[in-house]
Short mmCIF file of C-alpha atoms and ligand atoms in Angstrom, two decimals:
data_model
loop_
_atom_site.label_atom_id
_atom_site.label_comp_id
_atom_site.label_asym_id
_atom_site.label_seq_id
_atom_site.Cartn_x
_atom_site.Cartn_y
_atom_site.Cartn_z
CA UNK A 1 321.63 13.90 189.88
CA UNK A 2 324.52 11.52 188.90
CA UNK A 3 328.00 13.15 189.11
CA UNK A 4 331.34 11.88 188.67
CA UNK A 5 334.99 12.87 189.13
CA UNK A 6 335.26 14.24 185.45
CA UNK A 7 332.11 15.04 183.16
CA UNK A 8 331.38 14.65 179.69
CA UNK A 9 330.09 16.56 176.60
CA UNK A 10 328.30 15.65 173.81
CA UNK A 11 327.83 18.11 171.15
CA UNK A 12 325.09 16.68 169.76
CA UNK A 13 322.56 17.47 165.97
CA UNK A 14 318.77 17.65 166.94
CA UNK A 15 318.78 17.22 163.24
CA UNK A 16 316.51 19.66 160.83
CA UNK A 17 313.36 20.63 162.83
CA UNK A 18 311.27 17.37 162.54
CA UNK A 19 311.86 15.61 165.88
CA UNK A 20 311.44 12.32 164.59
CA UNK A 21 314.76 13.10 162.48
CA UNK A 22 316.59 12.84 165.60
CA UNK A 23 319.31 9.97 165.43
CA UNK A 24 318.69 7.13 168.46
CA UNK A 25 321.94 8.35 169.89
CA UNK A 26 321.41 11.81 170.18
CA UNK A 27 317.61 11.06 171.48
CA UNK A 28 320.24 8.80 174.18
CA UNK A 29 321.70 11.17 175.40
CA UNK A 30 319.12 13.85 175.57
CA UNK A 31 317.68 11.36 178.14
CA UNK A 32 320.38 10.84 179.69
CA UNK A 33 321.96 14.68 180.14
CA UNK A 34 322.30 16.49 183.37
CA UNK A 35 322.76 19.60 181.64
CA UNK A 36 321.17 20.70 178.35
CA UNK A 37 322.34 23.91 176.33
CA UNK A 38 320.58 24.35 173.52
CA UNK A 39 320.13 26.62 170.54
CA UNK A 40 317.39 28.40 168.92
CA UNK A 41 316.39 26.34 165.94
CA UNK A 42 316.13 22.86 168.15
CA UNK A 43 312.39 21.76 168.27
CA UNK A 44 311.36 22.06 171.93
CA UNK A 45 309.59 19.48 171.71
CA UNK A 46 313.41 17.40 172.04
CA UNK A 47 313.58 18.56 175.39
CA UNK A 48 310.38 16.83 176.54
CA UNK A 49 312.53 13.66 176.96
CA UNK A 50 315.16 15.13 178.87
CA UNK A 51 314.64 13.73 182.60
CA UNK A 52 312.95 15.18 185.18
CA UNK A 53 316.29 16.16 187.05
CA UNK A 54 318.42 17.80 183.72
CA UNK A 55 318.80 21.58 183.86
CA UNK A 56 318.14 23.55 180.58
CA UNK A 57 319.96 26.18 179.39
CA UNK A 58 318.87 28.41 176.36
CA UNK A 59 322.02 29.28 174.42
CA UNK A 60 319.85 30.68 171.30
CA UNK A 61 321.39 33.29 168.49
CA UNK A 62 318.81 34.49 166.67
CA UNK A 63 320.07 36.53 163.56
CA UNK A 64 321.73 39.85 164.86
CA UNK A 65 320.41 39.15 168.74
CA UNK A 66 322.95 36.45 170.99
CA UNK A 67 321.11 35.56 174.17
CA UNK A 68 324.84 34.25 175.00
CA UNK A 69 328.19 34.82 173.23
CA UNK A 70 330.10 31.90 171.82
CA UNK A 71 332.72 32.81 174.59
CA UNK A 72 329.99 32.33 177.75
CA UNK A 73 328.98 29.32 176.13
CA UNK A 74 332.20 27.69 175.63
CA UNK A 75 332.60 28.60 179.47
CA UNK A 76 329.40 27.26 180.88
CA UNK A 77 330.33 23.75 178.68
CA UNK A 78 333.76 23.74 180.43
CA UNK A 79 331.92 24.47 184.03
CA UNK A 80 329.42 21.68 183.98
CA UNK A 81 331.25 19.80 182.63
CA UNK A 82 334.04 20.33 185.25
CA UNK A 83 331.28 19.65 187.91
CA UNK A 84 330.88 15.81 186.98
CA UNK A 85 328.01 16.62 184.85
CA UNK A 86 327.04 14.59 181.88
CA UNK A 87 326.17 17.78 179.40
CA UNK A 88 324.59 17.73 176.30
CA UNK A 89 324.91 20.66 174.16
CA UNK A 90 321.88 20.45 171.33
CA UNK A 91 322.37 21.99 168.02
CA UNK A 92 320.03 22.10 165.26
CA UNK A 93 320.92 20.01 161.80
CA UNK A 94 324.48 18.80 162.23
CA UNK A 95 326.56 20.25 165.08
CA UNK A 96 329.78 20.67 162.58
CA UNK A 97 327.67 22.26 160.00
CA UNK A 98 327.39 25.91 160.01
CA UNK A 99 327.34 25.26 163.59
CA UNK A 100 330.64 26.32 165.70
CA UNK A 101 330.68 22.79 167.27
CA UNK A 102 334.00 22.67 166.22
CA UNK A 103 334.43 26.17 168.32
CA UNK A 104 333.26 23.83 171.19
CA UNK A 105 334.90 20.68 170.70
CA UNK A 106 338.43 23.10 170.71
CA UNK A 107 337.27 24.89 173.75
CA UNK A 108 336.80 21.84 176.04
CA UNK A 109 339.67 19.99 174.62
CA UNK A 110 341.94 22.43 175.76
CA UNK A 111 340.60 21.96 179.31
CA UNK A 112 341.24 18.52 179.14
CA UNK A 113 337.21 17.81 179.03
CA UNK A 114 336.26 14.63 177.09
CA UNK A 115 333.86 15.35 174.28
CA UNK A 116 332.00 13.24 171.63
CA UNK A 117 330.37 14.25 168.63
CA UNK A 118 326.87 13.08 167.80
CA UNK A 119 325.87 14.17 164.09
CA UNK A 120 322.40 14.89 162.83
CA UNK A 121 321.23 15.39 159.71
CA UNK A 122 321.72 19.15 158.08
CA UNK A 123 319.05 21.43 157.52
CA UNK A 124 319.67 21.44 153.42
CA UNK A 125 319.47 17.44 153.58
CA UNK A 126 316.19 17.15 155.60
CA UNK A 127 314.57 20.40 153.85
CA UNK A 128 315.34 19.44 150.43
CA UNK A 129 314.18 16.27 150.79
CA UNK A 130 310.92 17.49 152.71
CA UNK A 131 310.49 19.62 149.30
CA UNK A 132 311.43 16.60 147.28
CA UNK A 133 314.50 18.11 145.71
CA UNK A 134 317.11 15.67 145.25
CA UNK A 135 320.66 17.28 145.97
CA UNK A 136 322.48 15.10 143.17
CA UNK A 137 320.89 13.60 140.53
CA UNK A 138 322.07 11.18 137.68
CA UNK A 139 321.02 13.40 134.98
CA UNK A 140 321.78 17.00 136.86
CA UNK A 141 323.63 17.17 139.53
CA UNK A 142 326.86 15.39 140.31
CA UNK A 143 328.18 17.32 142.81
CA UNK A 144 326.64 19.95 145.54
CA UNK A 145 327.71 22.21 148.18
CA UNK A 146 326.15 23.34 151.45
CA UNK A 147 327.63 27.35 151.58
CA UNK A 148 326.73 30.22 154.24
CA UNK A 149 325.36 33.70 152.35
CA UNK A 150 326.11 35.52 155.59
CA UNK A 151 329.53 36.73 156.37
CA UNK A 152 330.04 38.70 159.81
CA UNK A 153 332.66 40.68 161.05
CA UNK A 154 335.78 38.68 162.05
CA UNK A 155 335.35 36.23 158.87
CA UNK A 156 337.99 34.56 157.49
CA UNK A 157 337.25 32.82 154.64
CA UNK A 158 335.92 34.45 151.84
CA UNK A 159 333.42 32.97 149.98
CA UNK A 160 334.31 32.39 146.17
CA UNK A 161 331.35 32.78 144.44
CA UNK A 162 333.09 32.90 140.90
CA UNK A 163 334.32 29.18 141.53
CA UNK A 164 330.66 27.88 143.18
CA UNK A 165 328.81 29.66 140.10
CA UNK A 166 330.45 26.66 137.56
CA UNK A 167 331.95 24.17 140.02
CA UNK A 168 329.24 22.98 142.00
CA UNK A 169 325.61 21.77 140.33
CA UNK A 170 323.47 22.11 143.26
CA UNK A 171 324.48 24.70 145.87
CA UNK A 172 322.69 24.82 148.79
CA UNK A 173 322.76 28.24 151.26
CA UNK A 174 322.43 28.60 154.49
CA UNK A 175 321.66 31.79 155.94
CA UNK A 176 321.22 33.46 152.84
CA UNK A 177 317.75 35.26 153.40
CA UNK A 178 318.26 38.55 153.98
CA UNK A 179 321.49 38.20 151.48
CA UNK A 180 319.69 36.65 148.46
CA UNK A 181 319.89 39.85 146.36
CA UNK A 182 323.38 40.22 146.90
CA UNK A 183 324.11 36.22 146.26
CA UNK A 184 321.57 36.43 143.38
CA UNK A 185 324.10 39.24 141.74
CA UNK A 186 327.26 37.55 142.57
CA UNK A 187 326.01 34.67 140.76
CA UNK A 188 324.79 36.25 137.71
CA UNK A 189 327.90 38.56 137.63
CA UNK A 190 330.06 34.77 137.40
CA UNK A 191 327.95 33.62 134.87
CA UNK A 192 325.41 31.71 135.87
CA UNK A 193 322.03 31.81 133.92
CA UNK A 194 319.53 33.79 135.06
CA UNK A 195 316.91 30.51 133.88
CA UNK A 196 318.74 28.68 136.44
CA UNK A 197 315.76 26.86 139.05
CA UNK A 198 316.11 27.97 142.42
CA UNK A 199 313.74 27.18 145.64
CA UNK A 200 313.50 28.53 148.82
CA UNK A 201 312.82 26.58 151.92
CA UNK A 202 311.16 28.35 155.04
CA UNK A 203 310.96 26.46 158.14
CA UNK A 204 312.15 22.94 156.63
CA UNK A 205 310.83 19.69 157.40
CA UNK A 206 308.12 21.27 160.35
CA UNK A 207 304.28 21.79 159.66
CA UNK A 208 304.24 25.26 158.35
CA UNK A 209 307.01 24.61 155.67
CA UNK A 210 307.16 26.63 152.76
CA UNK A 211 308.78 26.51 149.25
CA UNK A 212 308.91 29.05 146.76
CA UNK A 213 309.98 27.98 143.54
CA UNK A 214 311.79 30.44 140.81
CA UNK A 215 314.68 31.24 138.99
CA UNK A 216 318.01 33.63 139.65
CA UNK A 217 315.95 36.16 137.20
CA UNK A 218 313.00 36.54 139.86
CA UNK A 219 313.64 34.59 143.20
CA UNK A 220 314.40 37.92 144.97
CA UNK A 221 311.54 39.71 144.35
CA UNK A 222 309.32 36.69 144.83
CA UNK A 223 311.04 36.10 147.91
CA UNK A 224 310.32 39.61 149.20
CA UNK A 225 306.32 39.33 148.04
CA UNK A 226 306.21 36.14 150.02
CA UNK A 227 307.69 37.72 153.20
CA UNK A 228 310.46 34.76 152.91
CA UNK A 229 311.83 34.66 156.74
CA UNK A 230 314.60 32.94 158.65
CA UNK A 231 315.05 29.77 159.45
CA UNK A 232 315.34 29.08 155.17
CA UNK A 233 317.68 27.39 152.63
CA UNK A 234 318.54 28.53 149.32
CA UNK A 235 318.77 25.66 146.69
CA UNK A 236 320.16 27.00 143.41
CA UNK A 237 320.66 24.03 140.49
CA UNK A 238 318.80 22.07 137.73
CA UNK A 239 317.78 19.50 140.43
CA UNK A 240 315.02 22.02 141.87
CA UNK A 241 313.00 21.77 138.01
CA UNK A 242 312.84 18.10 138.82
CA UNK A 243 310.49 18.66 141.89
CA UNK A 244 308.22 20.03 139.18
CA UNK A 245 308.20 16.91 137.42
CA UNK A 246 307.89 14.81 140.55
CA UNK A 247 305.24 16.74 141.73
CA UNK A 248 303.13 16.06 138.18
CA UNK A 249 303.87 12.51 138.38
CA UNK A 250 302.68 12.70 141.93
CA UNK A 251 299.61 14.09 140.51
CA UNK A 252 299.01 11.87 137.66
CA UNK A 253 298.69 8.52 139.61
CA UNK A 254 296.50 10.47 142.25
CA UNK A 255 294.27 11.29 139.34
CA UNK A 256 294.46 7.49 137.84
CA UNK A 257 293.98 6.52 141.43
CA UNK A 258 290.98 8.10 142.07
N1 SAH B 1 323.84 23.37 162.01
C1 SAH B 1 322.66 23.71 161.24
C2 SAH B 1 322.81 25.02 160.51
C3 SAH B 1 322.91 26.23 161.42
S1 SAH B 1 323.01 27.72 160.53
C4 SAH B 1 322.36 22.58 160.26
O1 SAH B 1 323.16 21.65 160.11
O2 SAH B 1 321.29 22.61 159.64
C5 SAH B 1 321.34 28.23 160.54
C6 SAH B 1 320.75 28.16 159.15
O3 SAH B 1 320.35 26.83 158.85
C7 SAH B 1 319.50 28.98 158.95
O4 SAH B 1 319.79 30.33 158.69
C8 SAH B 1 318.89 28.32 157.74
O5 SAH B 1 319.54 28.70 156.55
C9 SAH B 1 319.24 26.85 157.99
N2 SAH B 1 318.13 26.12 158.62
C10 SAH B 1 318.11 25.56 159.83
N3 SAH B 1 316.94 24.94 160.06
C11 SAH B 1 316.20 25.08 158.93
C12 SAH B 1 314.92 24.64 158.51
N4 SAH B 1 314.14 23.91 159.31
N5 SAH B 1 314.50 24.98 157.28
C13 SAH B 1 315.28 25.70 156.45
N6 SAH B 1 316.50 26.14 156.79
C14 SAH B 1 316.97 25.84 158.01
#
């Protein structure tokens, strides 16, 4: 194990679930870690290049269960680190997105711990584009907005639903699944048209991805008869109905092709 007087920690994106949408830099330092704490929604598979000498430290939340709380994980950055360690702490998507790396960063920089941030890509960015939605669009969407649906105790921003409903073209929700009915109303109560495309991404950019495709009028009850379960991303806009038409060009030159 290489130590040194003070350690280091890199709060690092695994990016969306893919592992080949890791960024060279974060794949770096994976190799090069002592120490890696990672969260639920990393693909394991990551960890295979960690070397033969790094620890591993499971840090996952799953909705409603912690294995560790924010607070013991902020400690056990500060204590490796404080041991000479080189740490890695492996998020999945981007570490400053719906993430807490920020939580992190604060934590070690008020021990005096030097910290880097390596971003990955986001979850909406690499699942969207695995579904071949397009998050802006010349002709739909000039402007989009990644947004959690879950609020937990302790919250302090509120999420303004009557300005997202007409501000934003494309808005793209984390965490939302067991909230869409409630996001679904808030929406519709604001004004937004019940015709409005919406898709639903399980398990984004892996093998057993799944989108359902729909509108604010049906998407919850077609995401309850499709047993629609975490990890997914809600993508409301006009930008989802031009999948459709990418997926008929798609199969037009197959068909000319063949
Ligand atoms: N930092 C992460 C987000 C963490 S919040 C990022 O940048 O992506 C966790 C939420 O991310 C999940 O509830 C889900 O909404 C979304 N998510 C993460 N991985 C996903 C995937 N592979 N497919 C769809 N949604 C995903």
């Amino acid at each position: 194990m290489r130590e040194s007087a003070s350690g280091k920690v890199f709060i690092v994106g695994a990016g969306p679930g893919d592992p080949e949408l890791i960024t060279i830099k974060a794949m770096r330092r994976i190799e090069q870690a002592d120490v890696i704490l990672y969260d639920r929604l990393i693909n394991k598979e990551l960890l295979g290049y960690a070397s033969s000498y790094a620890e591993l430290v499971y840090c996952g939340k799953a909705p409603g269960s912690h294995a560790m709380s924010q607070q013991l994980i902020n400690e056990a950055l500060v204590h490796y680190a404080s041991q000479g360690k080189t740490v890695v702490r492996l998020k999945g998507g981007d570490p400053l997105v719906f993430g807490r790396g920020a939580e992190e960063a604060l934590a070690l920089a008020a021990q005096g711990i030097s910290y880097e941030i390596v971003p990955g890509i986001t979850s909406a960015i690499g699942a969207a584009a695995a579904a071949g939605i397009s998050v802006t669009h010349r002709d739909y969407a000039a402007s989009f907005a990644c947004v959690t649906g879950s609020r937990c105790h302790g919250d302090k921003m509120a999420i303004r639903w009557d300005l997202l409903a007409h501000s934003v073209d494309t808005l793209a929700i984390y965490m939302g699944v067991s909230e869409l009915p409630a996001i679904r109303e808030e929406l519709l109560k604001h004004g937004k048209a019940s015709s409005t495309p919406v898709a639903l991404i399980e398990r984004g950019t892996t093998p057993s991805q799944r989108t359902i495709i729909g509108t604010l009028a049906d998407i919850h009850t077609l995401a309850l008869s499709m047993k629609l379960s975490n990890p997914a991303l809600i993508i409301i806009g006009e930008v989802v109905s031009v999948r459709e038409q990418l997926l008929q060009a798609e199969q037009h030159a197959a068909a000319l092709i063949s």
